[in-house]
Amino acid sequence: MFVDRVLSGMRPTGSLHLGHYHGVLKNWVKLQHEYECYFFVADWHALTTHYDTPEVIERNVWDMVIDWLAAGVDPSQATLFIQSQLPEHAELHLLLSMITPLGWLERVPTYKDQQEKLAEKDLSTYGFLGYPLLQSADILIYRANLVPVGEDQVPHIEFTREIARRFNHIYGREPGFEEKAEAAIKKLGGKRSKVYVDLRTRYQEQGDGEALVAARALIEEAQNLSMGDRERLFGYIEGGGKMILSEPRALLTEASRMPGLDGQKMSKSYNNTISLREDADSVTKKIRTMPTDPARVRRTDPGDPAKCPVWQLHEVYSNQSVRDWVQAGCRSAGIGCLECKQPVIDGVLDEQRPMRERAEAYLQDPTLVRNIIADGCEKARELAQDTMREVRESMGLRYT
Ligand code: TRP
Ligand code: SF4
């Protein structure tokens, strides 16, 4: 059966906190059961902004992988690897750069936004301008069709789609395409051939999107096709040429806004985080010293949860009866703030306990983590090399 392939990357620029867990990792853990998943450490992407602090990257790569594992990303379900261990990404980035108009890169909104946001850094570099193209190479090299990302990354996925389309347009043309495609249909075999033709007709005449998806699945499942024929059949559904690179879709992670200790979004730059595996004493202390509704100066002053950052954490961690207890107790000054915070402390600690436990084995024996990554790299390399063979050939770089 044709299973969608999911790929996503994370930059190792700092240690992960509960915001990453609720915003990204929980979703990865869910996806790994539903799809074929590839998750990687985007260390080159980190270098585009942290080129002058390599120690930050070095420190964070392995910690980040441990955080993923701690959060429940399972190496027997998902493939985990490190970008720079697969130089194929760099080669594809280079080859795609040949056909990438400068204007496309300059127009990606994150380019100017990030330059302004990180004004203290000189980001007028070649590498930073190419950030979205490197990301495209990451995605296209695995022919991933689904890319789980946040809202801010959607322009990069759009950009990737445009690059794939341009690539196929330029390199997917070959002499005698139609004849070769027709021959490939025959190779599908009697029944499949007919289904393919019907689906193609439905798509072309009625714009039937389901027929397109079904036709792609049919090609994906066919066993006896060469890579070239596969690309021809993919391309032939829609029209004129081979589909060497496939266009991915963004899989939008529903915006789960994880509040930080001060009520703003949890973020390293606001200094309001609880890290993923932070020790229990430190977590307890951080929550106990959190600000509350400023109207509650004395224990006897009533408060309003709507004006209190602790309430936002109750919305993440507490069930309805605890929430009712907070609402009533706060407004009537029936409970004290420390009392109110206890269920939140318990909730965070309960959430972290299995994470700390899972991490323990990896901290004890770092070779476990190295092996997981080595296996993942090997698996990723097979796919990446397949794609690169096709890409090189289509660009006239065939020497054997
Ligand atoms: N740019 C992404 C981010 O900052 C990280 C990333 C790099 C990525 N390559 C990717 C995400 C490929 C998805 C797919 O979050
Ligand atoms: Fe905030 Fe709870 Fe104190 Fe009310 S009782 S101000 S919700 S911490």
Short mmCIF file of C-alpha atoms and ligand atoms in Angstrom, two decimals:
data_model
loop_
_atom_site.label_atom_id
_atom_site.label_comp_id
_atom_site.label_asym_id
_atom_site.label_seq_id
_atom_site.Cartn_x
_atom_site.Cartn_y
_atom_site.Cartn_z
CA MET A 1 0.00 0.00 0.00
CA PHE A 2 1.15 3.51 -0.71
CA VAL A 3 1.99 5.31 2.50
CA ASP A 4 2.58 9.02 2.63
CA ARG A 5 6.10 9.98 3.51
CA VAL A 6 6.58 12.61 6.17
CA LEU A 7 9.76 14.60 6.66
CA SER A 8 10.63 17.31 9.11
CA GLY A 9 13.72 18.92 10.55
CA MET A 10 14.64 20.91 13.60
CA ARG A 11 17.53 23.31 14.07
CA PRO A 12 19.84 22.50 17.00
CA THR A 13 20.19 26.06 18.25
CA GLY A 14 19.15 25.62 21.88
CA SER A 15 17.80 23.10 24.31
CA LEU A 16 14.21 22.02 23.84
CA HIS A 17 11.46 23.09 26.22
CA LEU A 18 7.83 22.22 26.84
CA GLY A 19 6.81 24.60 24.06
CA HIS A 20 8.62 22.35 21.57
CA TYR A 21 6.97 19.33 23.15
CA HIS A 22 3.42 20.67 22.84
CA GLY A 23 4.02 22.45 19.55
CA VAL A 24 6.05 19.90 17.60
CA LEU A 25 7.20 16.71 19.27
CA LYS A 26 3.80 15.48 20.43
CA ASN A 27 2.74 15.75 16.83
CA TRP A 28 5.78 13.83 15.55
CA VAL A 29 5.04 11.06 18.02
CA LYS A 30 1.52 10.81 16.65
CA LEU A 31 2.62 10.96 13.01
CA GLN A 32 5.15 8.18 13.38
CA HIS A 33 2.29 5.70 13.84
CA GLU A 34 0.41 6.94 10.80
CA TYR A 35 3.10 7.51 8.20
CA GLU A 36 6.61 6.63 7.11
CA CYS A 37 8.47 9.36 8.98
CA TYR A 38 11.90 10.93 8.60
CA PHE A 39 13.03 13.39 11.26
CA PHE A 40 16.39 15.06 11.11
CA VAL A 41 18.67 17.50 12.87
CA ALA A 42 19.09 20.50 10.56
CA ASP A 43 22.62 21.37 11.63
CA TRP A 44 23.50 23.15 8.40
CA HIS A 45 20.40 25.29 8.77
CA ALA A 46 21.57 26.16 12.26
CA LEU A 47 24.89 27.27 10.81
CA THR A 48 23.22 29.76 8.49
CA THR A 49 22.48 31.93 11.52
CA HIS A 50 24.97 30.55 14.07
CA TYR A 51 28.03 30.38 11.82
CA ASP A 52 30.11 32.16 14.44
CA THR A 53 29.10 29.95 17.38
CA PRO A 54 29.75 26.37 16.30
CA GLU A 55 29.94 25.34 19.94
CA VAL A 56 26.21 26.02 20.27
CA ILE A 57 25.50 23.54 17.53
CA GLU A 58 27.92 20.96 18.80
CA ARG A 59 26.38 21.15 22.26
CA ASN A 60 22.81 20.86 21.08
CA VAL A 61 22.80 18.18 18.39
CA TRP A 62 22.98 15.12 20.64
CA ASP A 63 20.92 16.68 23.41
CA MET A 64 18.23 17.37 20.90
CA VAL A 65 18.15 13.80 19.68
CA ILE A 66 17.87 12.64 23.29
CA ASP A 67 15.01 15.08 23.79
CA TRP A 68 13.22 13.61 20.78
CA LEU A 69 13.66 10.10 22.12
CA ALA A 70 12.61 11.23 25.57
CA ALA A 71 9.45 12.74 24.14
CA GLY A 72 8.53 9.39 22.64
CA VAL A 73 9.88 9.57 19.10
CA ASP A 74 10.55 5.90 18.47
CA PRO A 75 13.50 4.87 16.30
CA SER A 76 11.74 1.65 15.39
CA GLN A 77 8.91 3.69 13.90
CA ALA A 78 10.65 6.76 12.52
CA THR A 79 13.99 7.29 10.83
CA LEU A 80 16.21 9.78 12.67
CA PHE A 81 19.30 11.32 11.12
CA ILE A 82 21.57 14.33 10.95
CA GLN A 83 21.53 16.52 7.86
CA SER A 84 25.28 17.06 7.53
CA GLN A 85 25.87 13.30 7.62
CA LEU A 86 24.16 13.16 4.24
CA PRO A 87 26.23 15.29 1.88
CA GLU A 88 23.68 14.38 -0.81
CA HIS A 89 21.54 17.23 0.58
CA ALA A 90 24.36 19.64 -0.23
CA GLU A 91 24.77 18.27 -3.70
CA LEU A 92 21.07 18.63 -4.44
CA HIS A 93 21.16 22.13 -3.00
CA LEU A 94 23.99 23.00 -5.39
CA LEU A 95 22.30 21.48 -8.42
CA LEU A 96 18.98 23.18 -7.63
CA SER A 97 20.80 26.47 -7.20
CA MET A 98 21.50 26.40 -10.95
CA ILE A 99 17.82 26.88 -11.71
CA THR A 100 16.81 29.05 -8.77
CA PRO A 101 16.11 32.65 -9.68
CA LEU A 102 17.64 35.02 -7.13
CA GLY A 103 14.38 36.94 -7.00
CA TRP A 104 12.52 33.90 -5.71
CA LEU A 105 14.88 33.67 -2.75
CA GLU A 106 14.84 37.38 -2.04
CA ARG A 107 11.05 37.34 -2.01
CA VAL A 108 10.69 34.58 0.62
CA PRO A 109 9.24 36.54 3.58
CA THR A 110 11.43 34.91 6.23
CA TYR A 111 14.53 36.30 4.51
CA LYS A 112 13.94 39.97 5.32
CA ASP A 113 11.98 39.22 8.51
CA GLN A 114 14.80 37.23 10.07
CA GLN A 115 17.44 39.71 8.97
CA GLU A 116 15.50 42.41 10.77
CA LYS A 117 14.77 40.27 13.80
CA LEU A 118 18.39 39.19 14.17
CA ALA A 119 19.78 42.61 13.30
CA GLU A 120 22.82 42.11 15.54
CA LYS A 121 24.01 39.36 13.18
CA ASP A 122 25.28 39.88 9.68
CA LEU A 123 22.91 37.74 7.69
CA SER A 124 23.73 39.16 4.28
CA THR A 125 25.42 35.88 3.45
CA TYR A 126 25.10 33.52 0.55
CA GLY A 127 24.21 30.68 2.93
CA PHE A 128 21.39 32.55 4.61
CA LEU A 129 19.85 33.65 1.33
CA GLY A 130 19.90 30.00 0.30
CA TYR A 131 18.19 28.78 3.49
CA PRO A 132 14.86 27.95 1.81
CA LEU A 133 16.61 26.20 -1.07
CA LEU A 134 18.56 23.99 1.31
CA GLN A 135 15.24 23.18 2.94
CA SER A 136 13.82 22.32 -0.48
CA ALA A 137 16.72 19.95 -1.05
CA ASP A 138 16.03 18.33 2.35
CA ILE A 139 12.45 17.66 1.33
CA LEU A 140 12.79 16.83 -2.34
CA ILE A 141 15.65 14.40 -1.90
CA TYR A 142 13.28 12.03 -0.03
CA ARG A 143 10.32 12.72 -2.30
CA ALA A 144 8.45 13.44 0.90
CA ASN A 145 4.86 14.42 0.31
CA LEU A 146 3.95 15.73 3.74
CA VAL A 147 5.97 18.22 5.73
CA PRO A 148 4.73 19.00 9.24
CA VAL A 149 5.62 22.60 9.98
CA GLY A 150 4.31 25.66 11.73
CA GLU A 151 2.62 28.56 9.99
CA ASP A 152 5.90 30.47 9.61
CA GLN A 153 7.39 27.75 7.42
CA VAL A 154 4.56 27.60 4.88
CA PRO A 155 6.31 29.97 2.45
CA HIS A 156 9.26 27.57 2.41
CA ILE A 157 7.03 24.70 1.40
CA GLU A 158 5.43 26.83 -1.30
CA PHE A 159 8.89 27.73 -2.51
CA THR A 160 9.83 24.04 -2.57
CA ARG A 161 6.81 23.27 -4.72
CA GLU A 162 7.83 25.93 -7.19
CA ILE A 163 11.36 24.61 -7.37
CA ALA A 164 10.11 21.06 -7.98
CA ARG A 165 7.81 22.28 -10.72
CA ARG A 166 10.57 24.27 -12.38
CA PHE A 167 12.95 21.34 -12.18
CA ASN A 168 10.46 18.94 -13.73
CA HIS A 169 9.62 21.47 -16.40
CA ILE A 170 13.25 21.89 -17.43
CA TYR A 171 14.57 18.35 -16.98
CA GLY A 172 11.45 16.23 -17.31
CA ARG A 173 11.29 16.78 -21.06
CA GLU A 174 12.77 14.03 -23.13
CA PRO A 175 12.57 13.10 -26.79
CA GLY A 176 9.75 10.67 -27.44
CA PHE A 177 8.13 11.21 -24.05
CA GLU A 178 4.64 10.23 -25.17
CA GLU A 179 5.74 6.95 -26.75
CA LYS A 180 7.81 6.06 -23.72
CA ALA A 181 4.94 6.86 -21.39
CA GLU A 182 2.56 4.70 -23.44
CA ALA A 183 5.06 1.86 -23.35
CA ALA A 184 5.36 2.25 -19.59
CA ILE A 185 1.57 1.97 -19.26
CA LYS A 186 1.74 -1.42 -20.97
CA LYS A 187 4.37 -2.54 -18.50
CA LEU A 188 1.92 -1.95 -15.68
CA GLY A 189 0.08 -5.03 -16.83
CA GLY A 190 -3.46 -5.57 -18.13
CA LYS A 191 -5.73 -4.56 -15.31
CA ARG A 192 -3.52 -1.88 -13.83
CA SER A 193 -2.92 -0.36 -17.26
CA LYS A 194 -6.60 0.06 -17.76
CA VAL A 195 -7.14 1.54 -14.31
CA TYR A 196 -4.30 3.99 -14.90
CA VAL A 197 -5.75 5.11 -18.22
CA ASP A 198 -9.20 5.58 -16.68
CA LEU A 199 -7.86 7.55 -13.74
CA ARG A 200 -5.75 9.71 -16.02
CA THR A 201 -8.77 10.46 -18.19
CA ARG A 202 -10.88 11.30 -15.14
CA TYR A 203 -8.20 13.66 -13.90
CA GLN A 204 -7.58 15.33 -17.23
CA GLU A 205 -11.20 15.67 -18.32
CA GLN A 206 -12.88 16.37 -15.01
CA GLY A 207 -10.04 17.65 -12.87
CA ASP A 208 -10.84 14.89 -10.41
CA GLY A 209 -8.29 15.23 -7.60
CA GLU A 210 -9.11 11.84 -6.13
CA ALA A 211 -8.31 10.21 -9.44
CA LEU A 212 -4.92 11.92 -9.35
CA VAL A 213 -4.20 10.59 -5.88
CA ALA A 214 -5.39 7.10 -6.83
CA ALA A 215 -3.28 7.07 -9.98
CA ARG A 216 -0.21 8.06 -8.02
CA ALA A 217 -0.85 5.34 -5.48
CA LEU A 218 -1.21 2.83 -8.28
CA ILE A 219 2.19 3.77 -9.69
CA GLU A 220 3.73 3.75 -6.27
CA GLU A 221 2.49 0.21 -5.69
CA ALA A 222 3.58 -1.19 -9.04
CA GLN A 223 6.57 -3.43 -8.47
CA ASN A 224 8.22 -3.95 -11.81
CA LEU A 225 8.81 -0.38 -12.98
CA SER A 226 12.15 1.31 -13.52
CA MET A 227 12.62 4.68 -11.85
CA GLY A 228 12.47 6.33 -15.28
CA ASP A 229 9.14 4.74 -16.15
CA ARG A 230 7.75 5.60 -12.76
CA GLU A 231 8.58 9.28 -13.35
CA ARG A 232 7.08 9.13 -16.82
CA LEU A 233 3.85 7.68 -15.50
CA PHE A 234 3.68 10.26 -12.72
CA GLY A 235 4.28 13.06 -15.19
CA TYR A 236 1.93 11.63 -17.81
CA ILE A 237 -1.10 11.88 -15.51
CA GLU A 238 -0.80 15.62 -15.56
CA GLY A 239 0.80 16.30 -18.91
CA GLY A 240 4.06 16.87 -20.64
CA GLY A 241 7.09 15.35 -18.97
CA LYS A 242 8.64 13.20 -16.29
CA MET A 243 7.99 14.07 -12.69
CA ILE A 244 11.45 13.65 -11.25
CA LEU A 245 10.84 15.63 -8.07
CA SER A 246 7.46 15.51 -6.39
CA GLU A 247 5.73 18.47 -4.86
CA PRO A 248 5.26 18.26 -1.09
CA ARG A 249 2.39 19.61 0.98
CA ALA A 250 2.65 21.39 4.30
CA LEU A 251 0.99 19.49 7.09
CA LEU A 252 0.03 22.36 9.33
CA THR A 253 0.49 21.62 12.98
CA GLU A 254 -2.52 23.14 14.68
CA ALA A 255 -1.24 26.18 16.51
CA SER A 256 -0.98 24.98 20.08
CA ARG A 257 0.14 27.99 21.96
CA MET A 258 2.07 26.78 24.95
CA PRO A 259 2.13 29.55 27.55
CA GLY A 260 5.40 30.30 29.30
CA LEU A 261 5.98 31.20 32.92
CA ASP A 262 4.99 34.83 32.32
CA GLY A 263 1.88 34.25 30.21
CA GLN A 264 3.61 35.04 26.93
CA LYS A 265 4.24 32.23 24.47
CA MET A 266 6.95 29.92 25.82
CA SER A 267 10.15 30.88 24.06
CA LYS A 268 13.86 30.96 24.72
CA SER A 269 13.96 34.64 23.80
CA TYR A 270 11.44 35.52 26.54
CA ASN A 271 13.35 33.56 29.12
CA ASN A 272 10.12 31.95 30.35
CA THR A 273 10.73 28.31 29.59
CA ILE A 274 10.68 24.98 31.36
CA SER A 275 13.03 22.64 29.59
CA LEU A 276 11.91 19.24 28.51
CA ARG A 277 13.80 17.25 31.12
CA GLU A 278 14.32 19.93 33.74
CA ASP A 279 14.77 18.50 37.21
CA ALA A 280 11.76 18.42 39.50
CA ASP A 281 13.09 20.90 42.09
CA SER A 282 13.81 23.50 39.50
CA VAL A 283 10.38 23.07 37.88
CA THR A 284 8.68 23.37 41.26
CA LYS A 285 10.60 26.50 42.11
CA LYS A 286 9.91 28.13 38.77
CA ILE A 287 6.17 27.58 39.04
CA ARG A 288 6.01 28.58 42.70
CA THR A 289 7.63 31.90 41.84
CA MET A 290 5.49 32.57 38.78
CA PRO A 291 3.67 35.88 38.74
CA THR A 292 -0.09 35.74 39.41
CA ASP A 293 -2.95 38.21 39.09
CA PRO A 294 -1.35 41.41 40.46
CA ALA A 295 -4.67 42.24 42.20
CA ARG A 296 -4.04 39.42 44.68
CA VAL A 297 -1.59 41.27 46.88
CA ARG A 298 -2.79 39.59 50.05
CA ARG A 299 -4.18 36.13 50.48
CA THR A 300 -7.58 37.65 51.25
CA ASP A 301 -7.73 39.68 48.01
CA PRO A 302 -9.91 38.04 45.34
CA GLY A 303 -8.40 37.57 41.89
CA ASP A 304 -9.34 36.91 38.31
CA PRO A 305 -7.86 33.87 36.54
CA ALA A 306 -8.17 35.68 33.22
CA LYS A 307 -5.45 38.01 34.41
CA CYS A 308 -3.15 35.26 35.67
CA PRO A 309 -0.52 33.28 33.74
CA VAL A 310 -1.05 30.32 36.06
CA TRP A 311 -4.57 29.94 34.74
CA GLN A 312 -3.21 29.49 31.22
CA LEU A 313 -1.22 26.53 32.49
CA HIS A 314 -4.34 25.10 34.09
CA GLU A 315 -5.88 25.23 30.65
CA VAL A 316 -3.11 22.94 29.43
CA TYR A 317 -2.74 20.64 32.42
CA SER A 318 -5.95 20.56 34.47
CA ASN A 319 -9.25 18.79 34.02
CA GLN A 320 -12.61 20.47 34.30
CA SER A 321 -13.11 19.92 38.02
CA VAL A 322 -9.73 21.42 38.89
CA ARG A 323 -10.47 24.36 36.61
CA ASP A 324 -13.81 24.93 38.34
CA TRP A 325 -12.03 24.81 41.68
CA VAL A 326 -9.54 27.45 40.48
CA GLN A 327 -12.22 29.74 39.08
CA ALA A 328 -14.30 29.66 42.23
CA GLY A 329 -11.40 29.70 44.68
CA CYS A 330 -9.56 32.54 42.99
CA ARG A 331 -12.58 34.83 42.67
CA SER A 332 -13.68 34.26 46.27
CA ALA A 333 -10.15 34.28 47.70
CA GLY A 334 -11.02 30.80 48.91
CA ILE A 335 -7.67 29.38 47.83
CA GLY A 336 -4.17 30.78 47.94
CA CYS A 337 -1.97 31.08 44.88
CA LEU A 338 0.51 28.46 46.04
CA GLU A 339 -2.35 26.06 46.57
CA CYS A 340 -3.63 26.90 43.12
CA LYS A 341 -0.26 26.23 41.56
CA GLN A 342 0.15 22.75 43.01
CA PRO A 343 -1.98 20.91 40.40
CA VAL A 344 0.03 22.65 37.66
CA ILE A 345 3.28 21.58 39.25
CA ASP A 346 1.96 18.03 39.48
CA GLY A 347 0.76 18.12 35.89
CA VAL A 348 4.11 19.26 34.53
CA LEU A 349 6.03 16.75 36.62
CA ASP A 350 3.72 13.92 35.54
CA GLU A 351 4.25 14.87 31.95
CA GLN A 352 8.01 14.99 32.35
CA ARG A 353 8.48 11.83 34.39
CA PRO A 354 8.32 9.35 31.49
CA MET A 355 10.54 11.67 29.47
CA ARG A 356 13.21 11.75 32.13
CA GLU A 357 12.96 7.99 32.46
CA ARG A 358 13.30 7.36 28.75
CA ALA A 359 16.26 9.72 28.53
CA GLU A 360 18.06 7.98 31.35
CA ALA A 361 19.18 4.97 29.31
CA TYR A 362 20.54 7.21 26.57
CA LEU A 363 22.41 9.40 29.00
CA GLN A 364 23.93 6.31 30.61
CA ASP A 365 25.04 4.92 27.30
CA PRO A 366 25.57 7.51 24.56
CA THR A 367 26.51 4.83 22.03
CA LEU A 368 22.81 3.92 21.91
CA VAL A 369 22.06 7.34 20.48
CA ARG A 370 24.99 7.21 18.07
CA ASN A 371 23.75 3.87 16.79
CA ILE A 372 20.22 5.09 16.30
CA ILE A 373 21.54 7.97 14.24
CA ALA A 374 23.94 5.78 12.29
CA ASP A 375 21.08 3.45 11.36
CA GLY A 376 18.87 6.37 10.43
CA CYS A 377 21.55 7.92 8.25
CA GLU A 378 22.04 4.68 6.44
CA LYS A 379 18.35 4.32 5.74
CA ALA A 380 18.02 7.92 4.61
CA ARG A 381 21.06 7.58 2.38
CA GLU A 382 19.45 4.86 0.31
CA LEU A 383 16.54 7.08 -0.63
CA ALA A 384 18.74 10.12 -1.10
CA GLN A 385 21.09 8.27 -3.41
CA ASP A 386 18.24 7.04 -5.58
CA THR A 387 16.98 10.53 -6.08
CA MET A 388 20.45 11.91 -6.75
CA ARG A 389 21.11 9.32 -9.43
CA GLU A 390 17.99 10.49 -11.25
CA VAL A 391 18.73 14.15 -10.72
CA ARG A 392 22.31 13.90 -11.98
CA GLU A 393 21.30 11.96 -15.03
CA SER A 394 18.55 14.34 -15.93
CA MET A 395 21.02 17.23 -15.68
CA GLY A 396 23.51 15.62 -18.01
CA LEU A 397 25.83 14.34 -15.30
CA ARG A 398 26.06 10.68 -16.12
CA TYR A 399 29.57 9.26 -16.26
CA THR A 400 29.24 5.53 -15.86
N1 TRP B 1 13.42 25.62 8.62
C1 TRP B 1 12.87 24.68 9.56
C2 TRP B 1 12.60 25.41 10.87
O1 TRP B 1 13.25 26.37 11.18
C3 TRP B 1 13.82 23.53 9.82
C4 TRP B 1 13.98 22.69 8.60
C5 TRP B 1 15.08 22.56 7.84
C6 TRP B 1 12.96 21.88 8.01
N2 TRP B 1 14.85 21.73 6.77
C7 TRP B 1 13.56 21.28 6.87
C8 TRP B 1 11.64 21.61 8.33
C9 TRP B 1 12.85 20.44 6.04
C10 TRP B 1 10.91 20.77 7.50
C11 TRP B 1 11.52 20.19 6.36
O2 TRP B 1 11.73 24.99 11.60
FE1 SF4 B 2 -3.71 32.91 39.61
FE2 SF4 B 2 -4.58 30.79 40.90
FE3 SF4 B 2 -3.64 32.90 42.26
FE4 SF4 B 2 -5.96 33.07 40.96
S1 SF4 B 2 -5.50 31.74 42.71
S2 SF4 B 2 -4.31 34.56 40.92
S3 SF4 B 2 -5.56 31.79 39.18
S4 SF4 B 2 -2.49 31.57 40.89
#
